[in-house]
XYZ file of C-alpha atoms in Angstrom:
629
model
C -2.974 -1.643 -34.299
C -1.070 -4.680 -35.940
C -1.717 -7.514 -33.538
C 1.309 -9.425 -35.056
C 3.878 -6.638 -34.456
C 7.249 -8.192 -33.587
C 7.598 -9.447 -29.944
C 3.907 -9.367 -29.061
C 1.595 -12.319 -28.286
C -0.981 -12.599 -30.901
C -4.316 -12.456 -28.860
C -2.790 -11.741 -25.460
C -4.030 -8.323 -23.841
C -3.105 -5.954 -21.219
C -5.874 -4.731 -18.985
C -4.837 -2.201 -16.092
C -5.916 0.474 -13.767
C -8.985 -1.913 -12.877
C -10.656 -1.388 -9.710
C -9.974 -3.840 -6.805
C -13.286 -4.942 -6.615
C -12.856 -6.309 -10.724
C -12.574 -10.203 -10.786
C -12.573 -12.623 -13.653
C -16.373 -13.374 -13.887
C -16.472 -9.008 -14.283
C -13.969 -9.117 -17.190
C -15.571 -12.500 -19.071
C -18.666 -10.798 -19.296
C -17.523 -7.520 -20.389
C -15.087 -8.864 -22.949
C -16.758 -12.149 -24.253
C -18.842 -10.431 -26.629
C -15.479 -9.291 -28.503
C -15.075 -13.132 -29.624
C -13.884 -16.572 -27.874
C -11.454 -15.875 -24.626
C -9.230 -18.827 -23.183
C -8.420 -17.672 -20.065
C -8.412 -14.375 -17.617
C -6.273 -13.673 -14.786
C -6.447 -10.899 -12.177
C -3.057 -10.625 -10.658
C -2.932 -10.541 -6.700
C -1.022 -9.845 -4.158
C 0.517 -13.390 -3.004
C -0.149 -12.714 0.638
C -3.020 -10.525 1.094
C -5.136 -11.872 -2.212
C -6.231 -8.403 -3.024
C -5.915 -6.953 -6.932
C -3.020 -5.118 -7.770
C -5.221 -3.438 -10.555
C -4.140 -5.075 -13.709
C -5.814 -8.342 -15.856
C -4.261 -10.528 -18.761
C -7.110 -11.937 -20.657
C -6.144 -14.338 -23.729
C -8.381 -14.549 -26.563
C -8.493 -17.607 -29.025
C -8.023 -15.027 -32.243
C -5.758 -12.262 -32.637
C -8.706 -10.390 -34.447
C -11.018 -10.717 -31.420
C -8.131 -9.185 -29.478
C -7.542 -6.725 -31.523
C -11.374 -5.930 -31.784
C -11.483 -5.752 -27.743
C -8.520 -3.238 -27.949
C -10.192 -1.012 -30.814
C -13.757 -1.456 -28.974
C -13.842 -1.343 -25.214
C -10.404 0.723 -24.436
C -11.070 3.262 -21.443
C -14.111 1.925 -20.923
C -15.929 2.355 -17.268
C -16.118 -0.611 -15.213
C -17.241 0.209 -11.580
C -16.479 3.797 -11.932
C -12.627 3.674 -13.573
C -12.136 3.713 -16.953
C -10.131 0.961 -17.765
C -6.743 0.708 -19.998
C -6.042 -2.302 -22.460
C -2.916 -2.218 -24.592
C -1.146 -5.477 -26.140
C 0.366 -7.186 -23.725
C 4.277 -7.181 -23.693
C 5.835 -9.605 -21.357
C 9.356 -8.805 -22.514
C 10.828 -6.351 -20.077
C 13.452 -5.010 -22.278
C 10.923 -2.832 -24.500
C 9.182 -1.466 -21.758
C 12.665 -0.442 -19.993
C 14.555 0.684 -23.242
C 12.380 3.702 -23.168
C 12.702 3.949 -26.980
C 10.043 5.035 -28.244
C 8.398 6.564 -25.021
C 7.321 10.494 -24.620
C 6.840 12.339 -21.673
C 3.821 15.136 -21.733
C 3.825 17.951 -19.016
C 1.855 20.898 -18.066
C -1.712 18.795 -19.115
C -5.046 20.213 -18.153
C -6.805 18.460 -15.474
C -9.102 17.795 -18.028
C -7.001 15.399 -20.525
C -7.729 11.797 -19.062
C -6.024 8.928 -21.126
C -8.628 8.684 -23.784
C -8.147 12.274 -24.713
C -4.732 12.137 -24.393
C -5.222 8.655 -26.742
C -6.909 10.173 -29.609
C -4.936 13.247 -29.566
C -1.440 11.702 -30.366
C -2.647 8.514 -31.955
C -2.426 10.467 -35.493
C 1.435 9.892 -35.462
C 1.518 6.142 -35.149
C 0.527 3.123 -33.569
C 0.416 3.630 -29.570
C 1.557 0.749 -27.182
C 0.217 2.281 -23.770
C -1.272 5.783 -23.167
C -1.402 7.192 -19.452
C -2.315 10.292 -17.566
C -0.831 9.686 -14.269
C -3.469 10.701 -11.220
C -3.659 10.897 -7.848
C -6.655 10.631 -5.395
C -7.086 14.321 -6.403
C -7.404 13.813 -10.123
C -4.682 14.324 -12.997
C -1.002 15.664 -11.734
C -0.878 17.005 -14.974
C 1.797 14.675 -16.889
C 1.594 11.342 -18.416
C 3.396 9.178 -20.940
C 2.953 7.674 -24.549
C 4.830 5.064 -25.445
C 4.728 4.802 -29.683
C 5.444 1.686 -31.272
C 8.407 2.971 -32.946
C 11.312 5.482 -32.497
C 10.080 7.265 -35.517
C 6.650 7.806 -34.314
C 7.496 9.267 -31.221
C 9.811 12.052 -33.019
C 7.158 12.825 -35.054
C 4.780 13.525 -32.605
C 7.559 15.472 -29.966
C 8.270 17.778 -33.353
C 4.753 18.433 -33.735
C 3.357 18.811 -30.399
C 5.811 20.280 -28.144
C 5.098 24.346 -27.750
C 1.477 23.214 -28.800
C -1.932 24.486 -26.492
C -3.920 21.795 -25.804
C -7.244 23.160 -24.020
C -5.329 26.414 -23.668
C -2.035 25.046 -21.979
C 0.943 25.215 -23.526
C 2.465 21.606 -23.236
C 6.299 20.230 -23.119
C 6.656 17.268 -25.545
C 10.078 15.477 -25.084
C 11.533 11.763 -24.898
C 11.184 10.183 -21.789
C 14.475 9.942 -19.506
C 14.954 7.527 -16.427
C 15.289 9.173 -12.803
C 19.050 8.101 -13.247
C 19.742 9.638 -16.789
C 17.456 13.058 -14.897
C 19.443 12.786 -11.541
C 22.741 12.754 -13.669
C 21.594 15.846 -15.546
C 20.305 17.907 -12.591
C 23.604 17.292 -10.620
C 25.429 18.614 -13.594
C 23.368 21.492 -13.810
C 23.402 21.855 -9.765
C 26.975 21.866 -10.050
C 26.908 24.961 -11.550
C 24.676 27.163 -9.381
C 23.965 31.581 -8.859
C 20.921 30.628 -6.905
C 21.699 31.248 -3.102
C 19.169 30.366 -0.454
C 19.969 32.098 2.958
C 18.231 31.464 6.409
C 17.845 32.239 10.234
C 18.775 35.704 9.946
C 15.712 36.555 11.834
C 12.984 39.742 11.500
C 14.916 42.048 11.330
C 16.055 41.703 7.306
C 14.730 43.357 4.602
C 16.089 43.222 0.914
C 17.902 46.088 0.749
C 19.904 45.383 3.384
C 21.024 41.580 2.403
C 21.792 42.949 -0.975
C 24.215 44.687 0.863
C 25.954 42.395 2.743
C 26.076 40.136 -0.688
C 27.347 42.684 -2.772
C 30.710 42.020 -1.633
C 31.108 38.920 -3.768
C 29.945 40.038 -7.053
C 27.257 41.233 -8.647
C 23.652 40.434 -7.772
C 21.050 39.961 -10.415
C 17.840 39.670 -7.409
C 17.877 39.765 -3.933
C 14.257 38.689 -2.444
C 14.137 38.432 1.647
C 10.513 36.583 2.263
C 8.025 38.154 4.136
C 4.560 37.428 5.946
C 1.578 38.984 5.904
C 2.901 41.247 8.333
C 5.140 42.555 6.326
C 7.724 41.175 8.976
C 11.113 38.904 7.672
C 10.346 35.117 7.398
C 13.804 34.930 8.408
C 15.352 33.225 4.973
C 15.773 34.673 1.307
C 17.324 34.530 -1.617
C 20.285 36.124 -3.725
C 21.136 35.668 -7.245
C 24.305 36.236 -8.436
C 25.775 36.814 -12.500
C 28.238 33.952 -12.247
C 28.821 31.198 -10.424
C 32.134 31.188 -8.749
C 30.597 34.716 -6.989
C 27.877 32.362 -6.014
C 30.150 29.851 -4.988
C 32.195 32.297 -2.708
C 29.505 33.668 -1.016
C 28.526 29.977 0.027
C 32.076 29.289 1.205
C 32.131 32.490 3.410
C 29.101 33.532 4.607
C 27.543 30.318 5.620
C 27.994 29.832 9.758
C 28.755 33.765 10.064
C 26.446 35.869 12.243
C 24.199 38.201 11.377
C 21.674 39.677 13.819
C 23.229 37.847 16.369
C 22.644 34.679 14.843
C 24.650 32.298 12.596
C 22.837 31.811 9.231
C 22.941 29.049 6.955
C 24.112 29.844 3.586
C 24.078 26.636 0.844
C 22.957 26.551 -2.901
C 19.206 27.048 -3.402
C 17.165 24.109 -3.985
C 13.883 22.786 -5.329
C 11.242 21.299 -2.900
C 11.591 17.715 -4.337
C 15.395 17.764 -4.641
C 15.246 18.857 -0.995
C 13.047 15.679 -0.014
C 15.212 13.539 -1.917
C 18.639 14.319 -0.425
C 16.440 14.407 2.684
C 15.236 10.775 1.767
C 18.530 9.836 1.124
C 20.222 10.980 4.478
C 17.225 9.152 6.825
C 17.573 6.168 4.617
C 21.465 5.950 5.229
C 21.072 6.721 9.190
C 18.294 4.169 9.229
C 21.613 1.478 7.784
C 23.895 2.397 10.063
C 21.976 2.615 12.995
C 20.438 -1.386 11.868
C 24.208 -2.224 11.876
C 25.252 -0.582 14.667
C 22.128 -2.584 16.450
C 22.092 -5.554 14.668
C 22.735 -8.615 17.095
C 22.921 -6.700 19.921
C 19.605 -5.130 20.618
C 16.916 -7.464 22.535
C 13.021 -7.234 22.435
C 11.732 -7.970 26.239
C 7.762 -8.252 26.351
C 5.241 -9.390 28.954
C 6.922 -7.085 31.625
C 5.002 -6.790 35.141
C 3.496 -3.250 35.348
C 5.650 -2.287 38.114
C 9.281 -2.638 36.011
C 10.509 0.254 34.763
C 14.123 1.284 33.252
C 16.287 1.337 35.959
C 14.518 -2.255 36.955
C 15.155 -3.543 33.360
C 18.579 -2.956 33.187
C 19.447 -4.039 36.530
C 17.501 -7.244 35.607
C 20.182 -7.641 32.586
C 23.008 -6.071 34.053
C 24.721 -9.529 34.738
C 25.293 -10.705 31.552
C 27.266 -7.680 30.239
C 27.575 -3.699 29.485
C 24.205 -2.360 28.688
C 24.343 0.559 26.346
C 20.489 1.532 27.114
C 17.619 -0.088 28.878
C 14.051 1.659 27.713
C 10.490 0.128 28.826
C 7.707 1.335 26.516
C 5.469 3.755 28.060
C 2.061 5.425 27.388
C 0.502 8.219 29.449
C 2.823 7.540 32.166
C 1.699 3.657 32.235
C 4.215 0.424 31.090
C 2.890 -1.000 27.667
C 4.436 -4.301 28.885
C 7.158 -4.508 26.727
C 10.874 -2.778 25.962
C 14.254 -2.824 24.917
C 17.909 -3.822 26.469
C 20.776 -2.914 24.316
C 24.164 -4.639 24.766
C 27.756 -3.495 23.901
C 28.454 -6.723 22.401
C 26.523 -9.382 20.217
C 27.767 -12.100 22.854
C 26.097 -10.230 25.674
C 23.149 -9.986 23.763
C 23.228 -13.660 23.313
C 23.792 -15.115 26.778
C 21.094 -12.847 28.049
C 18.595 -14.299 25.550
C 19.489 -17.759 26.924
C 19.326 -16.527 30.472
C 16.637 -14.628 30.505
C 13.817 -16.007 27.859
C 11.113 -17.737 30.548
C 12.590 -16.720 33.640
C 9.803 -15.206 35.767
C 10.400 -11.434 37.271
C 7.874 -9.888 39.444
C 5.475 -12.980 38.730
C 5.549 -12.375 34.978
C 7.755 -15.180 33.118
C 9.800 -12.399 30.342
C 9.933 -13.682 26.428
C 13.030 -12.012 25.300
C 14.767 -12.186 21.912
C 16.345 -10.240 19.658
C 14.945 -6.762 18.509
C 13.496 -7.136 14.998
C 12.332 -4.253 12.375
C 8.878 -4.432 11.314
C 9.696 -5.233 7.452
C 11.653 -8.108 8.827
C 8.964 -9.287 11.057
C 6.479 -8.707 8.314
C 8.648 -10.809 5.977
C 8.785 -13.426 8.325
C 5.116 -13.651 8.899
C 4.893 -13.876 5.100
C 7.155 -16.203 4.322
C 5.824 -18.277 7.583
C 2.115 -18.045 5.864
C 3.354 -18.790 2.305
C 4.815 -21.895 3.728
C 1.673 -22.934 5.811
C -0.224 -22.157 2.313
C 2.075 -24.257 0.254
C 1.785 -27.328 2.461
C -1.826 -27.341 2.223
C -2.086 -26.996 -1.571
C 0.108 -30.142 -1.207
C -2.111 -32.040 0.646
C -3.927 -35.217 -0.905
C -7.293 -34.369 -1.747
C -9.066 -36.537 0.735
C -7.150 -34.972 3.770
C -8.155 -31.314 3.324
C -11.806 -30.316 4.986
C -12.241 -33.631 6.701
C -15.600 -34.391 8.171
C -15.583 -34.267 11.812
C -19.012 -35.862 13.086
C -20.566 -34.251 16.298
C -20.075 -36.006 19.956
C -21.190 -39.008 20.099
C -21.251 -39.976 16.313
C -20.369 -43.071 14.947
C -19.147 -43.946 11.785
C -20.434 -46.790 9.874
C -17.991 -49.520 8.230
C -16.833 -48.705 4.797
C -14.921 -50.685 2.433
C -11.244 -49.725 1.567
C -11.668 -47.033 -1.636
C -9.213 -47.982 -4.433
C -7.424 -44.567 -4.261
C -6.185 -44.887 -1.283
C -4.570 -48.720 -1.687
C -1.226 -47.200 -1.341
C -1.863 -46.386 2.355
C -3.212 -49.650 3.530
C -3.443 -53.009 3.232
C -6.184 -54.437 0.709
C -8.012 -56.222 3.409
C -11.597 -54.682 4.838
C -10.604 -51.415 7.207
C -11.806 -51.715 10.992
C -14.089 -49.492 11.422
C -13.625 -46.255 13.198
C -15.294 -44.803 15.783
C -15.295 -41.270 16.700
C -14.382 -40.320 20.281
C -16.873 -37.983 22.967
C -15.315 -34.795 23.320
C -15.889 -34.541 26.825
C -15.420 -30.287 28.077
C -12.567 -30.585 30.619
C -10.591 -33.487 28.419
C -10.798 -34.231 25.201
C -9.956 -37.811 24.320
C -7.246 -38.614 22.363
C -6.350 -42.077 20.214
C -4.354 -44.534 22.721
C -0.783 -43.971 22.205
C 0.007 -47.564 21.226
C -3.333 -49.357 19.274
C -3.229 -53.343 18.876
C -4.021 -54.698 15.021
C -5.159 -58.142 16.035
C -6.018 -60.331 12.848
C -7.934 -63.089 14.246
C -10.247 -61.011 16.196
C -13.769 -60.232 15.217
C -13.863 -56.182 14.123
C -13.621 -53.889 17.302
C -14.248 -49.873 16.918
C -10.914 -48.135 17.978
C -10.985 -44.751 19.432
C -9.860 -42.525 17.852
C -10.027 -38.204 17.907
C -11.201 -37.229 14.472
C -10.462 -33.915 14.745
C -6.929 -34.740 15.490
C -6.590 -36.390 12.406
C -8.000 -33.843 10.218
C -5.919 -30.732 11.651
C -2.391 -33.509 12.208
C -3.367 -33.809 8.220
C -2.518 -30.283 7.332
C 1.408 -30.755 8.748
C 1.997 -33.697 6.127
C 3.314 -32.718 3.200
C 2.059 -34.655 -0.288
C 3.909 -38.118 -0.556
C 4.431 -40.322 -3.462
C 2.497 -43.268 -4.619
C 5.238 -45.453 -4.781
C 6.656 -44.801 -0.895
C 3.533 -44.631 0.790
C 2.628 -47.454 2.620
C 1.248 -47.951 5.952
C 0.713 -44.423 7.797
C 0.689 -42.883 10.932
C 0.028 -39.006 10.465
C 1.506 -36.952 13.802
C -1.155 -38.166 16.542
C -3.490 -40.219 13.462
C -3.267 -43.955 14.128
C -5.058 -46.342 11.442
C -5.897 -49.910 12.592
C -6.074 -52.252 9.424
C -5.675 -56.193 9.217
C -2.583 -57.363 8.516
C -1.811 -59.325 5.626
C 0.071 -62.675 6.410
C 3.151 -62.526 4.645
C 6.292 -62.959 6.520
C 7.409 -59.129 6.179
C 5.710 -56.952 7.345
C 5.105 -53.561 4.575
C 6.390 -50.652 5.831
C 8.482 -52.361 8.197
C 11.495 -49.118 8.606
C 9.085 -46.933 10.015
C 7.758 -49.113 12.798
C 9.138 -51.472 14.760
C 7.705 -54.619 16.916
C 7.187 -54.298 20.598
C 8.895 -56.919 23.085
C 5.709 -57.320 24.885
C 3.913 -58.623 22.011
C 1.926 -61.988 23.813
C 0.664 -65.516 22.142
C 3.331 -65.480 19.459
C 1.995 -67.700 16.934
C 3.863 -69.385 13.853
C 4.282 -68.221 10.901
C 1.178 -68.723 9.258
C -0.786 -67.125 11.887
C -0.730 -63.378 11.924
C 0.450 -62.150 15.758
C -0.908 -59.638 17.750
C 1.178 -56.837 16.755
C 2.595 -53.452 18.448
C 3.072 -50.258 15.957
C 5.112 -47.467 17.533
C 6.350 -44.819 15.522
C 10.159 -43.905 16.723
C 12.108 -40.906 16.359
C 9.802 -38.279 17.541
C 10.192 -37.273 21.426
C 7.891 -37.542 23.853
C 6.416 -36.347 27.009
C 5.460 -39.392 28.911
C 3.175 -38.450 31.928
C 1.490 -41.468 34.169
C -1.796 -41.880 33.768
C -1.954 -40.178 29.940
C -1.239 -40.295 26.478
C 2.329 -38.842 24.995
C 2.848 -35.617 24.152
C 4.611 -34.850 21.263
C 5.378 -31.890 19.491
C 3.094 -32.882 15.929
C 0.200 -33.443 18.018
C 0.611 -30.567 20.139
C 0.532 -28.473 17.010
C -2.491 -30.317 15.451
C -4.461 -29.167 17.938
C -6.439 -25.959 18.038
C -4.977 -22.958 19.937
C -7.398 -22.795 22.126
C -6.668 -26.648 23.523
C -3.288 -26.506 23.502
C -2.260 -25.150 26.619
C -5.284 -27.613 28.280
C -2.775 -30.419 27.159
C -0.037 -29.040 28.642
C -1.436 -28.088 31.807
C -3.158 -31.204 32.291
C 0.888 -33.085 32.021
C 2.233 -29.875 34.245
C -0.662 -29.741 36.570
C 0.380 -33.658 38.005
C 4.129 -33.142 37.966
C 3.600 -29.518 40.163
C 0.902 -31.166 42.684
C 3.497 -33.583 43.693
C 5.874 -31.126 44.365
C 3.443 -28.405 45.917
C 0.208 -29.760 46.413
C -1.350 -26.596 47.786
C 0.095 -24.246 45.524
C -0.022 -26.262 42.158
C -2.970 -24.805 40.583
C -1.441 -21.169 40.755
C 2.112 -22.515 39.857
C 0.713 -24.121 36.355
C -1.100 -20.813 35.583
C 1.904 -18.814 36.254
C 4.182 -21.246 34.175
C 1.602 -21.521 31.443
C 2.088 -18.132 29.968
C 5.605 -19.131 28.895
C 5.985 -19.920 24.939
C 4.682 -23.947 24.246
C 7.922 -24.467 23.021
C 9.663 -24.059 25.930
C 7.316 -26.009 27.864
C 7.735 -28.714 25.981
C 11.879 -28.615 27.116
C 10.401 -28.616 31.084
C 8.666 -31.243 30.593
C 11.020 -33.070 28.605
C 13.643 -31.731 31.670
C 12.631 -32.804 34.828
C 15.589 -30.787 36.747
C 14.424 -27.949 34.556
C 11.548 -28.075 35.467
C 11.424 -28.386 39.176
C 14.622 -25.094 38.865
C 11.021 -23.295 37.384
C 8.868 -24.102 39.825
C 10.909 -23.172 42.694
C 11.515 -20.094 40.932
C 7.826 -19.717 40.765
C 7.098 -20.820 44.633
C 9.690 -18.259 45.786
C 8.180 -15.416 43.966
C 4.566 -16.558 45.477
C 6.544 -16.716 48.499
C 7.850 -13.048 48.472
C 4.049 -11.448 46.609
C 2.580 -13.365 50.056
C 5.019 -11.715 52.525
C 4.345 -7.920 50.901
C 0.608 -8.988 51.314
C 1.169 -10.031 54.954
C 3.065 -6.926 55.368
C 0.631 -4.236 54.152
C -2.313 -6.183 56.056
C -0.430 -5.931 59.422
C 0.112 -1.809 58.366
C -3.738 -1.662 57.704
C -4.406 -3.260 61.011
C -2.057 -1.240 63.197
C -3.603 2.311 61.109
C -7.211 1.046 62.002
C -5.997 0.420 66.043
């Protein structure tokens, strides 16, 4: 083939139907003998990583290419032969469809490389495929000739022809729409008559006769088992189609046998599954739009809730069109559905309902979602997570974190990281004991004192490795001194009157032993503009280092701020009321503690349905008793 054909890259090849288990180090060493290769790329899925089955490998020569192509094309590599063809990033060729021939009626036997050398003799040959299944060849495939010419040449030749004693159709490729367009056309113009539900008792004789009527009837064929008993549909072919046509428009919804028969135009299996495809795929619309807004997801339901509990549950916030709980073998999967008449509804029962605890359960409800949409979401929520870490400065991805107890040496400042602090040698940093019922955390407001001799500050160095990952990449020229989510870093300060960084921080008023100017002050950094959960007696909560954290701790750090808060409230009921409160969504705990009158509307909530679960216990203990008397 002529590597420098118009529109093609010169040593730039196609590689496809590759096996997923085919990375680059495979292809290098199967192609590197062929000459000097500059790069190879497997192309992946962007969410799951896996192969989609097709390589670009760039060689340094177009000769080399070319050599590959003539060489190692449908070779096996782990069991698939492989396909390489010039690789033609311009769409428009591949779409024209000029120059592209369709071959059906193949013997399972053809594979590409037969199919290759056979019509190779009429010109050069941009991509050759037999198109299989997991069952082998489904006996057509394509060839797509260089030029228009070509491809006439080998349609004039070929088509009528036996290839291993099958006689094959050779014609130019058409799109589905330019075959859909046809097909109608043709449909439009039908004798072919399918009738059915006309029961057993039919035989062909008979529906010949009552199809006579409307013209003449070239076969009549009523299907039949192996009984020899009516399938209950058949055919009828008429001469012409307007008696076709009539026999539609009269017989179909008459009764015969006592039953009414459908009578329509007779169609192929796959046109069937298309207009099939086509109806599902339009009620599947409608009924999204007719839902969409208005149609809530309810999960972590108690097992005792069932439909008519649901919707009386929701039944003050508007007119509920349906109310289903999801069931399986008779037993509540814990989740279901509430459907309002109005997208307002929908909405005020959201805010109502989301968190509010029914039959000690607290409910997560929000609007009903399709899977595609949640499965977008998930990807576009991973993508994002996988962009910011790319992002990340080099240093801050796969931090060490020593084991309890493990102290860190002083180090001097590296170079590369001048931009963050201040020249002057770093304090050093100690690692804090992460002790199994609380983990220690950095104090929430560390003192940089100048003049002092160097002091270890505690600080959680796990925190600051996963706080790292929420940070996207940030210039040279801005950075300055930093304080990543919960990560605090203690440096000298310089003594200059201003002090760097000085928007992002701001002095505290109960900085002691001010000094003059030429004496550095004890100084106060507090980073403003995130919220807060301030609890006595602990650190603050906020909402960077509560998602720095690992799953697994996070609702520990929450408790341990609810767990006080409840206890002075309800002292003998506060470890049961933080578990029960605990299964609600972090987010929204956040808001309770953030709200104290939302928070003690919660726990009352919670005490009165402890309250009623201890009165049906009392109650069903005082039955047992009086049974046993």
């Amino acid at each position: 083939m002529n590597a420098s054909g118009p529109g093609y890259p010169l040593a730039s090849l196609y590689v496809g139907d590759l096996h997923p288990d085919v990375t680059e180090a495979i292809l290098y060493e199967k192609f590197s003998p062929a000459g000097p290769i500059m790069s190879i790329r497997v192309c992946r899925d962007v969410a799951t990583r896996r192969s989609l089955g097709y390589a670009y490998i760039n060689f340094q020569q177009p000769v080399d290419a070319e050599r590959a192509l003539d060489t190692m094309n449908f070779d096996v590599i782990k069991g698939r032969p492989i396909r390489i063809m010039w690789s033609q990033r311009d769409p428009g060729l591949r779409k024209s469809g000029v120059g592209n021939v369709f071959i059906k009626n193949l013997d399972d036997s053809i594979d590409n490389k037969a199919l290759y050398d056979t019509f190779s003799a009429f010109g050069n040959i941009l991509s050759c495929k037999v198109v299989c299944d997991e069952n082998g060849s489904r006996g057509y495939g394509f060839v797509h000739f260089e030029t228009h010419e070509a491809a006439t040449r080998a349609i004039e030749t070929m088509n009528g022809m036996l290839l291993n004693d099958r006689k094959v159709f050779v014609g130019h490729f058409k799109s589905r729409k330019e075959r859909e367009a046809e097909f109608g056309a043709r449909a439009m113009e039908f004798t072919n008559v399918y009738i059915k539900n006309f029961g057993g008792d039919m035989d062909d004789d008979r529906l010949r006769e009552i199809f006579s009527k409307f013209g003449k009837t070239l076969s009549v064929k009523v299907m039949m088992d192996n009984t020899g008993r009516s399938k209950g549909f058949g055919f009828v072919n008429f001469e012409k189609h307007e008696e076709a046509q009539k026999a539609v428009a009269d017989m179909n919804g008459k009764e015969i046998n006592g039953r009414l028969v459908y009578v329509g135009r007779a169609q192929k299996r796959l046109e069937r599954q298309s207009e099939l495809k086509r109806k599902f795929e339009q009620l599947k619309q409608e009924r999204v739009s007719k839902y969409q807004g208005v149609n809530l997801y309810v999960k972590n339901l108690d097992d005792g809730i069932d439909d008519e509990r649901l919707r009386k549950e929701f039944s003050p916030y508007g007119t509920i069109t349906s109310a289903k709980v999801m069931t399986e073998g008779g037993h509540s999967k814990g989740f279901g559905f509430v459907c309002f008449s109005s997208p307002e509804e929908a909405t005020k029962a959201v805010t109502e309902m989301n968190g509010r605890i029914v039959s000690t359960k607290p409910l997560y409800v929000a609007l009903a979602q399709r899977k595609e949409e949640r499965k977008a979401i998930l990807t576009n929520q991973y993508m994002q997570r996988l962009a910011t870490m790319r992002a990340l400065p080099g240093p801050l991805l796969g931090s060490f974190q020593p084991p309890p107890g493990y102290f860190l040496p002083p180090m001097p400042q590296p170079q590369t990281r001048a931009a963050f602090y201040s020249p002057s040698p770093v304090v050093p940093v100690r690692a804090a004991t992460r002790w199994s019922a609380q983990p220690s955390r950095p104090p929430p407001t560390p003192v940089l004192r100048a003049a002092a001799p160097p002091r270890r500050l505690l600080s959680n160095i796990s925190t600051m490795r996963q706080a790292s990952t929420q940070v996207p990449r940030v210039p040279p020229q801005a950075q300055r001194v930093a304080n990543i989510g919960t990560q605090t870093v203690s440096a000298r300060v310089p003594s200059s009157p201003t002090l760097r960084g000085a928007p992002q921080y701001k002095y505290s008023s109960a900085v002691r032993n001010a000094q003059p100017m030429g004496h550095v002050p004890p100084v106060v950094l507090r980073q403003v503009g995130e919220p807060a959960v301030h609890i006595q007696g602990q650190e603050p909560l906020t909402a960077s280092m509560l998602a720095a954290a690992p799953p697994q701790e996070q609702k520990q750090m929450i408790g341990e701020r609810l767990y006080p808060l409840i206890h002075a409230m309800h002292p003998s009921l506060a470890g049961k009321i933080t578990g029960m409160l605990l299964e609600i969504d972090n987010s929204e705990l956040l808001l309770l503690l953030e709200s104290p009158d939302s928070l003690r509307s919660k726990i009352e909530e919670a005490v009165a349905v402890l309250q009623a679960h201890q009165a049906t216990e009392t109650s069903h203990q005082s039955s047992a008793a009086a049974f046993l008397q």
